Amino acid sequence: MPKKNGKEAFEKIQMMKPGIKALFMSGYSDDIIHKKGILEKRLTLIMKPVSPTDLIRKIREVLDKT
């Protein structure tokens, strides 16, 4: 995405639709993600590579959260 990372895009979308659910995916190591503050603890992250089964399971988990 030009000029925005996933978190920035999510924040913009969230302003338009509060309560929207999201699943973030990254190939970066946990150290880099946390050091750079890319994600907050309240957001859900799945690491690449991910199997289709694990991805579907994580999507279901996010959608089922209240």
Coordinates of C-alpha atoms in Angstrom, one line a residue:
M1 CA 0.0 0.0 0.0
P2 CA 1.5 3.3 -1.0
K3 CA 2.2 5.7 1.9
K4 CA 0.4 3.6 4.5
N5 CA 1.1 0.5 6.5
G6 CA -1.6 -2.0 7.5
K7 CA -2.1 -0.5 10.9
E8 CA -2.5 3.0 9.5
A9 CA -5.0 1.8 6.9
F10 CA -6.9 -0.1 9.7
E11 CA -7.1 3.1 11.8
K12 CA -8.6 5.1 8.9
I13 CA -11.1 2.3 8.2
Q14 CA -12.0 2.1 11.9
M15 CA -12.8 5.8 11.9
M16 CA -15.4 5.1 9.1
K17 CA -16.7 1.9 10.7
P18 CA -16.1 1.6 14.4
G19 CA -16.0 -1.9 15.7
I20 CA -14.7 -3.4 12.5
K21 CA -12.7 -6.6 13.0
A22 CA -9.3 -7.2 11.4
L23 CA -6.6 -9.8 11.3
F24 CA -3.1 -8.7 10.6
M25 CA -0.6 -10.9 8.9
S26 CA 3.2 -10.4 8.8
G27 CA 6.4 -12.1 7.8
Y28 CA 8.4 -9.9 10.2
S29 CA 9.8 -11.3 13.4
D30 CA 8.0 -10.7 16.7
D31 CA 10.9 -8.5 17.8
I32 CA 10.6 -6.2 14.9
I33 CA 6.8 -5.9 15.2
H34 CA 6.9 -5.0 18.9
K35 CA 10.1 -2.9 18.7
K36 CA 8.6 -0.7 15.9
G37 CA 5.1 -0.6 17.6
I38 CA 3.5 -2.0 14.5
L39 CA 0.7 -3.7 16.4
E40 CA -1.0 -3.1 19.7
K41 CA -1.9 -6.0 22.0
R42 CA -5.6 -5.6 21.3
L43 CA -5.1 -6.4 17.6
T44 CA -4.8 -9.9 16.3
L45 CA -1.8 -11.0 14.3
I46 CA -0.9 -14.2 12.5
M47 CA 2.6 -14.9 11.3
K48 CA 3.6 -16.0 7.8
P49 CA 4.0 -18.6 6.5
V50 CA 0.5 -19.9 7.6
S51 CA -1.4 -22.9 6.4
P52 CA -4.8 -22.5 4.9
T53 CA -6.3 -24.4 7.9
D54 CA -4.6 -22.1 10.4
L55 CA -5.7 -19.0 8.5
I56 CA -9.3 -20.1 8.4
R57 CA -9.2 -21.0 12.1
K58 CA -7.8 -17.5 13.0
I59 CA -10.3 -15.7 10.8
R60 CA -13.1 -17.6 12.6
E61 CA -11.6 -16.7 15.9
V62 CA -11.5 -13.0 15.0
L63 CA -15.1 -13.0 13.7
D64 CA -16.4 -14.8 16.8
K65 CA -14.9 -12.2 19.2
T66 CA -17.4 -9.8 20.7

